[in-house]
Coordinates of C-alpha atoms in Angstrom, one line a residue:
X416 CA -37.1 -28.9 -151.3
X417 CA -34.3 -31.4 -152.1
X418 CA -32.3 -30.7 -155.0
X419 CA -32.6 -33.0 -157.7
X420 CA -29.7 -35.1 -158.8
X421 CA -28.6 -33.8 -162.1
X422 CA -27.6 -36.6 -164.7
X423 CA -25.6 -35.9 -167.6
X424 CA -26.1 -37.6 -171.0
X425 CA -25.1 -37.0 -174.7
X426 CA -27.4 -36.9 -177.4
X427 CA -25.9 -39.4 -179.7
X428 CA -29.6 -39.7 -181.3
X429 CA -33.3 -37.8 -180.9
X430 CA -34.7 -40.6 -178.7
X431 CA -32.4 -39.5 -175.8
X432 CA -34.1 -37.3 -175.1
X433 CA -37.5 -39.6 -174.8
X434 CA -35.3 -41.9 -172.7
X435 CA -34.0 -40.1 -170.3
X436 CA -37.2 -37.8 -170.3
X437 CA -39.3 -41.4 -169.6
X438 CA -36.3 -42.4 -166.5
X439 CA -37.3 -38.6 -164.6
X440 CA -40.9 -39.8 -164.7
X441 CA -40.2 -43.0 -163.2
X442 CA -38.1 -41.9 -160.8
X443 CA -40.0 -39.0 -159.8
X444 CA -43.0 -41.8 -159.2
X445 CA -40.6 -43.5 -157.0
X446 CA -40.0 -40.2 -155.1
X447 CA -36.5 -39.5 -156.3
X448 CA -36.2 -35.8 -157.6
X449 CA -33.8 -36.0 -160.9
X450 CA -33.4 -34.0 -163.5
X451 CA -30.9 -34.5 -166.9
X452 CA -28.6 -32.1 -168.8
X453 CA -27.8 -33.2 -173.3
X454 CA -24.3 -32.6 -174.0
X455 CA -23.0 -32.8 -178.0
X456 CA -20.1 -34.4 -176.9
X457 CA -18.6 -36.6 -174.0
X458 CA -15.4 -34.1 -174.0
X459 CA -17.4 -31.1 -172.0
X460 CA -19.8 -33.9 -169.6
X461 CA -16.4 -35.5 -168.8
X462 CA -15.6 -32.1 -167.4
X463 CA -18.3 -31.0 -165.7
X464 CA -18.4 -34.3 -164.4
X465 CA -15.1 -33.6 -162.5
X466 CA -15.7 -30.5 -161.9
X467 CA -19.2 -31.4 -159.7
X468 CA -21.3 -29.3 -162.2
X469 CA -23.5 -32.4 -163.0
X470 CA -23.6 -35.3 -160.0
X471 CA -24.1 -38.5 -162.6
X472 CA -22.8 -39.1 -166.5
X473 CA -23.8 -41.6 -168.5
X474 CA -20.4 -42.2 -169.9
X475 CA -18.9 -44.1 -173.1
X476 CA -16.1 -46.2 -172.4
X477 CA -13.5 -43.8 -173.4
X478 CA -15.7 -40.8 -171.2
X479 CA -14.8 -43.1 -168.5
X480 CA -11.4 -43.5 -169.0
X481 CA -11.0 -39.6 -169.3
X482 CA -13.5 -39.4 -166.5
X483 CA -11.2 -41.4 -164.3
X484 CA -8.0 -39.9 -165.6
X485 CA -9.4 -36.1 -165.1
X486 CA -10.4 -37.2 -161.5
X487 CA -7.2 -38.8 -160.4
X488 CA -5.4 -35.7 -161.9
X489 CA -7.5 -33.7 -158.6
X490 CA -7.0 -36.2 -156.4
X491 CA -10.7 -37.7 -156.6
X492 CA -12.1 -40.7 -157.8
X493 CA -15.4 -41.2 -160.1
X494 CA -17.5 -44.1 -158.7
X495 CA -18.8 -46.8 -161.3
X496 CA -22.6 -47.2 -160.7
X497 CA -24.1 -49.4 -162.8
X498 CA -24.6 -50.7 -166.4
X499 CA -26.6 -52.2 -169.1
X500 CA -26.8 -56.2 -169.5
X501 CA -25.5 -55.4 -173.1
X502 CA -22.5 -53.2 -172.1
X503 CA -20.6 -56.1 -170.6
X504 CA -18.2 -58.6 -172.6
X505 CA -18.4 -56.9 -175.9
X506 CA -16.2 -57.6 -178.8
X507 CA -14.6 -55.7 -181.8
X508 CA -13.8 -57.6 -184.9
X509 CA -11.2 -56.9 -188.2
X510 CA -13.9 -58.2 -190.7
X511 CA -12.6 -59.5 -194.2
X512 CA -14.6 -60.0 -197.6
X513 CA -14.9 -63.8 -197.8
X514 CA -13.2 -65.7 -200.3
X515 CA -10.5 -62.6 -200.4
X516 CA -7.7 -64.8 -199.6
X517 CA -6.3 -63.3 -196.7
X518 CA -5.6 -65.8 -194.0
X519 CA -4.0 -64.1 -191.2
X520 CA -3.3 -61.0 -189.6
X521 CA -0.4 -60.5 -190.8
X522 CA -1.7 -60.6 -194.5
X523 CA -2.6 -57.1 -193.4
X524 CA 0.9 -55.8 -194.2
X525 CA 0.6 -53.1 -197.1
X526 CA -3.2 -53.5 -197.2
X527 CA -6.2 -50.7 -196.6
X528 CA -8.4 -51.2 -193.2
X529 CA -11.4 -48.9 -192.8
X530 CA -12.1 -48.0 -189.5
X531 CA -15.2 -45.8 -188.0
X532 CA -14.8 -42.6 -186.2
X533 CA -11.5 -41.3 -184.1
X534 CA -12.8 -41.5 -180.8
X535 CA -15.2 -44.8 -181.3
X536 CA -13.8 -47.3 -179.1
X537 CA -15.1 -50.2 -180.4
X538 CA -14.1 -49.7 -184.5
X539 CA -10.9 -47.4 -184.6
X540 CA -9.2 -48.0 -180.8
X541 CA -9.6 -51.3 -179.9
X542 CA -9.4 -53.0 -183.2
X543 CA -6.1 -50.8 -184.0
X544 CA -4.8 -52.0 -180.8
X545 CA -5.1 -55.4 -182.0
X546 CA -3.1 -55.1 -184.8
X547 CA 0.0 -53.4 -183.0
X548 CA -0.4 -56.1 -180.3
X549 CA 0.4 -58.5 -184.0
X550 CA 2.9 -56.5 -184.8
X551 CA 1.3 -54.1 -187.2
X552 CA 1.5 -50.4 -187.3
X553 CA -1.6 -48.8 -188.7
X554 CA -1.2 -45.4 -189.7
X555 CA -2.1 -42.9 -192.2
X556 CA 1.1 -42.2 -193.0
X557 CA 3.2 -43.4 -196.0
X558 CA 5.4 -45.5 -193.7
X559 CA 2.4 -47.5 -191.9
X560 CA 2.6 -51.1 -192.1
X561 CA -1.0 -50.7 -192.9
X562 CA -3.1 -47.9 -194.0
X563 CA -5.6 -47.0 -191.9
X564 CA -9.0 -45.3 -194.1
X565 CA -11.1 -43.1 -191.3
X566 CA -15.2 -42.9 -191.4
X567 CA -15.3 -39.3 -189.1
X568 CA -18.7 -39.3 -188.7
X569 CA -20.3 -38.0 -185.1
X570 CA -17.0 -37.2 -184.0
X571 CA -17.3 -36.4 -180.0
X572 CA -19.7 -39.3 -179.8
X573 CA -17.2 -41.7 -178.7
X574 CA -19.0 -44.3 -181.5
X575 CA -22.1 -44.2 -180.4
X576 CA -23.0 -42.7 -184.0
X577 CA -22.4 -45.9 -185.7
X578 CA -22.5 -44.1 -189.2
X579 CA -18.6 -44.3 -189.4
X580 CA -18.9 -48.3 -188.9
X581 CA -21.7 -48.2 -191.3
X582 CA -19.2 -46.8 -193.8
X583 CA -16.3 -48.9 -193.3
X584 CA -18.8 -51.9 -193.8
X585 CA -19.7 -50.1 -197.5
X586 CA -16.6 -49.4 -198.0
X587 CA -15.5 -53.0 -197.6
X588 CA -18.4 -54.6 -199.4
X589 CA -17.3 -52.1 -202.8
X590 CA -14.2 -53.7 -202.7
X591 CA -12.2 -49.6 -201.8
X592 CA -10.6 -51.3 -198.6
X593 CA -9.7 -54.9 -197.6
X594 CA -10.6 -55.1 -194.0
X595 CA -12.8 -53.3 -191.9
X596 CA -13.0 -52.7 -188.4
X597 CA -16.3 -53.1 -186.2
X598 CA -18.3 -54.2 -183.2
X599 CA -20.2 -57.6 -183.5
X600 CA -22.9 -56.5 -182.7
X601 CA -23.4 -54.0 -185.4
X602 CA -21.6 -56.5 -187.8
X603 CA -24.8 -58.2 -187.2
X604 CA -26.9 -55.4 -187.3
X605 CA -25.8 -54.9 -190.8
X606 CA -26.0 -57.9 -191.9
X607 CA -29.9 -57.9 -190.8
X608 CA -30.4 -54.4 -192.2
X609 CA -29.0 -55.6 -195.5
X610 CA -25.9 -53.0 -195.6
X611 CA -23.5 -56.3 -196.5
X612 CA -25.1 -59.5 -197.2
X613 CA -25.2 -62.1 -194.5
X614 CA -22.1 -64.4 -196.1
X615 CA -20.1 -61.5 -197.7
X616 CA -18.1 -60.9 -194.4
X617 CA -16.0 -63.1 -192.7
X618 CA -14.1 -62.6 -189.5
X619 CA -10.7 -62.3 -189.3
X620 CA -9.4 -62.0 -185.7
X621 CA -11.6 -60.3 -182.8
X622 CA -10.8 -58.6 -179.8
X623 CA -10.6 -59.5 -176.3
X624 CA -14.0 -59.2 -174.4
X625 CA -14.5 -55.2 -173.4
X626 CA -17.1 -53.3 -171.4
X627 CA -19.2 -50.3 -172.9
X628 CA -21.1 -47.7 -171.1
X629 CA -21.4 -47.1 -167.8
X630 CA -23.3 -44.6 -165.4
X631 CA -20.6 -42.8 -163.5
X632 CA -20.8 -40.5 -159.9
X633 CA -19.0 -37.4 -159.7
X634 CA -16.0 -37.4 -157.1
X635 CA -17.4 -35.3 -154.8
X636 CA -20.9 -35.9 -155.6
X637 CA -23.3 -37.3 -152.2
X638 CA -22.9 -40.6 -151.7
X639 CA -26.1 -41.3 -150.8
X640 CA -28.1 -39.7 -153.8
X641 CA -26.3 -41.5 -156.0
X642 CA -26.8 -44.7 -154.3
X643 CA -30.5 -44.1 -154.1
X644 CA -30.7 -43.1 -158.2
X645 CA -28.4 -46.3 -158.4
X646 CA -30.6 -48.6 -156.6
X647 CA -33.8 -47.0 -158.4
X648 CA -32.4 -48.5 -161.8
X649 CA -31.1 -51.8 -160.4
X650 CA -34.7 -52.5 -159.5
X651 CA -35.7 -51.7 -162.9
X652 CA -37.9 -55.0 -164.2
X653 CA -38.3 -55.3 -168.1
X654 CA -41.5 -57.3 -167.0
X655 CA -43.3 -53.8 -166.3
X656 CA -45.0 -52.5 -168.7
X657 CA -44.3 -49.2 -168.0
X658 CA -41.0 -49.4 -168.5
X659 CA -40.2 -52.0 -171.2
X660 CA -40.6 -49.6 -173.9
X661 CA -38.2 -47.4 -172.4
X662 CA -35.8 -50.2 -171.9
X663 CA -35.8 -51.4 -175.4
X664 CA -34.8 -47.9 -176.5
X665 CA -32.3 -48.4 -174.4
X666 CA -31.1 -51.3 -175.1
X667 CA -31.3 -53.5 -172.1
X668 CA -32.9 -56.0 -170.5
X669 CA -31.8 -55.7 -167.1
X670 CA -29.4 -53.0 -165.5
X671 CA -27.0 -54.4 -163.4
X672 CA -23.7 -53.0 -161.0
X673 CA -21.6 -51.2 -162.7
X674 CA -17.5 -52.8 -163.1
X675 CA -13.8 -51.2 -164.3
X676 CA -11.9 -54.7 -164.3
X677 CA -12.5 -54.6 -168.6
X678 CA -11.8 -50.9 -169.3
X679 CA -8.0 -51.9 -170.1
X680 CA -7.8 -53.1 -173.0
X681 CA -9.2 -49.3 -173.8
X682 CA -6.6 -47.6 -171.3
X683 CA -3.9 -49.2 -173.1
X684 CA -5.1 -48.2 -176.7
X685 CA -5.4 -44.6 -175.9
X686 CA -1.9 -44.7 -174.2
X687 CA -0.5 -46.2 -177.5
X688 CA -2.1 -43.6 -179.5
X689 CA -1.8 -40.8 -176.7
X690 CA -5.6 -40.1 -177.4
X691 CA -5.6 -38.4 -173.7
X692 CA -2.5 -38.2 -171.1
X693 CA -2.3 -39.8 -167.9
X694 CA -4.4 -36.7 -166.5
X695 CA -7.5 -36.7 -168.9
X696 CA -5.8 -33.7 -171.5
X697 CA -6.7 -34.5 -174.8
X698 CA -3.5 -35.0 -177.3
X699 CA -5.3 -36.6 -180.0
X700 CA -4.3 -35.1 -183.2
X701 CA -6.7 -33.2 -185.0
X702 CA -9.7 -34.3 -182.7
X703 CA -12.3 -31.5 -183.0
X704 CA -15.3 -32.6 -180.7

């Protein structure tokens, strides 16, 4: 009997599980033997990852970037397989009250910015990042050019638990902070869900278009398994029936070849903050997955 390809995910939520449990069954029907391990945090599938225990991970964007890092550290390199339609070209957006008066960036200076949790990319990283690129130094600290208020929640999920976005959102709409940071996506996601009012929020600056997740293959994982499991999503249609309901909980349309060429926006903001070194070790102060 061939031995199943073992895909690592993490269980941001209880409908992984019915996700990745509805992707065996498909692929079994298409005769390709997988089976999936839940991790609690990206930190330990990161790891086994390198280390060949599991031969796929469904990785954040800041799993990848340790990923890649704790690869290259052994002389290997983790292989980029494919994506969701929605994980390309995000953006992250510094979101004002409207009507607050501030008109630039740099109105920031001596001002409160909620962010979500430590490791989320897409509301504490990137949008940070932005402001030092401005010429802003976010911090906790009493000499910060800006003080930074932190939303820990699901810590280890690389943001994937939006509660700590949810929060700065509240936070901001109670008038506690004077800027929040955020995806757009769940800017608009609150907005519909009625967590800020549609014309509370304005945006102040955004970042540059960024990738998300991404379904990596372990350095010395086979080749040709991986390229089989690979191809079997590609051909995923969200016209089947059968499979649109897993899709949707997924939230895709269409899977499509995976990419690295927007990851560096990311690599740069954890080398300003020294989140991980150049080898994958974690530095990040305090960071308790």
């Amino acid at each position: 009997m061939t031995r199943a390809v073992l895909i690592g995910a993490v269980a941001y939520d209880p409908k992984v599980v019915t996700i990745w449990e509805g992707f065996r069954q498909h692929l079994r029907a298409e005769g390709l033997e997988t089976d999936y391990v839940l991790y609690s945090n990206y930190e330990r599938q990161s790891e086994d990852l390198v280390a060949g225990r599991i031969d796929l991970a469904w990785c954040s964007p800041l799993a990848w970037v340790r990923s890649r890092r704790l690869a290259a550290a052994g002389g290997g390199t983790v292989r980029p397989l494919f994506m969701r339609d929605t994980d390309r070209d995000l953006r992250s957006a510094v979101v004002i009250r409207s009507g607050s008066g501030i008109g630039s960036v740099g109105d920031l200076r001596g001002r409160r910015v909620a962010v979500g949790a430590v490791d989320s990319p897409q509301a504490t990283l990137l949008p940070l990042s932005l402001l030092r690129a401005a010429g802003l130094q976010p911090g906790t600290d009493a000499g910060s050019d800006v003080h930074v208020l932190r939303f820990d929640v699901g810590v280890g999920l690389h943001g994937d638990h939006i509660g700590g976005e949810r929060d700065a959102a509240i936070a901001l709409r109670e008038g506690k902070v004077d800027a929040a940071c955020m995806s757009d996506s769940n800017l608009l996601l609150f907005s519909r869900e009625g967590t800020v009012p549609g014309d509370a929020l304005t945006v102040l600056t955004s970042t540059q278009p960024y990738d998300h997740c991404i379904m990596a293959g372990a350095p010395q994982g086979d080749p040709a398994a991986a390229d089989a499991v690979s191809g079997a999503f590609l051909a995923m249609a969200y016209s089947d029936p059968r499979l649109r309901g897993l899709l949707d909980l997924e939230g895709l349309t269409r899977w499509l070849p995976g990419r690295t060429d927007h990851f560096a926006a990311l690599e740069k903001a954890v080398d300003e903050t020294g989140f991980y070194d150049r080898d994958g070790r974690i530095h990040a102060a305090g960071y308790r997955p």
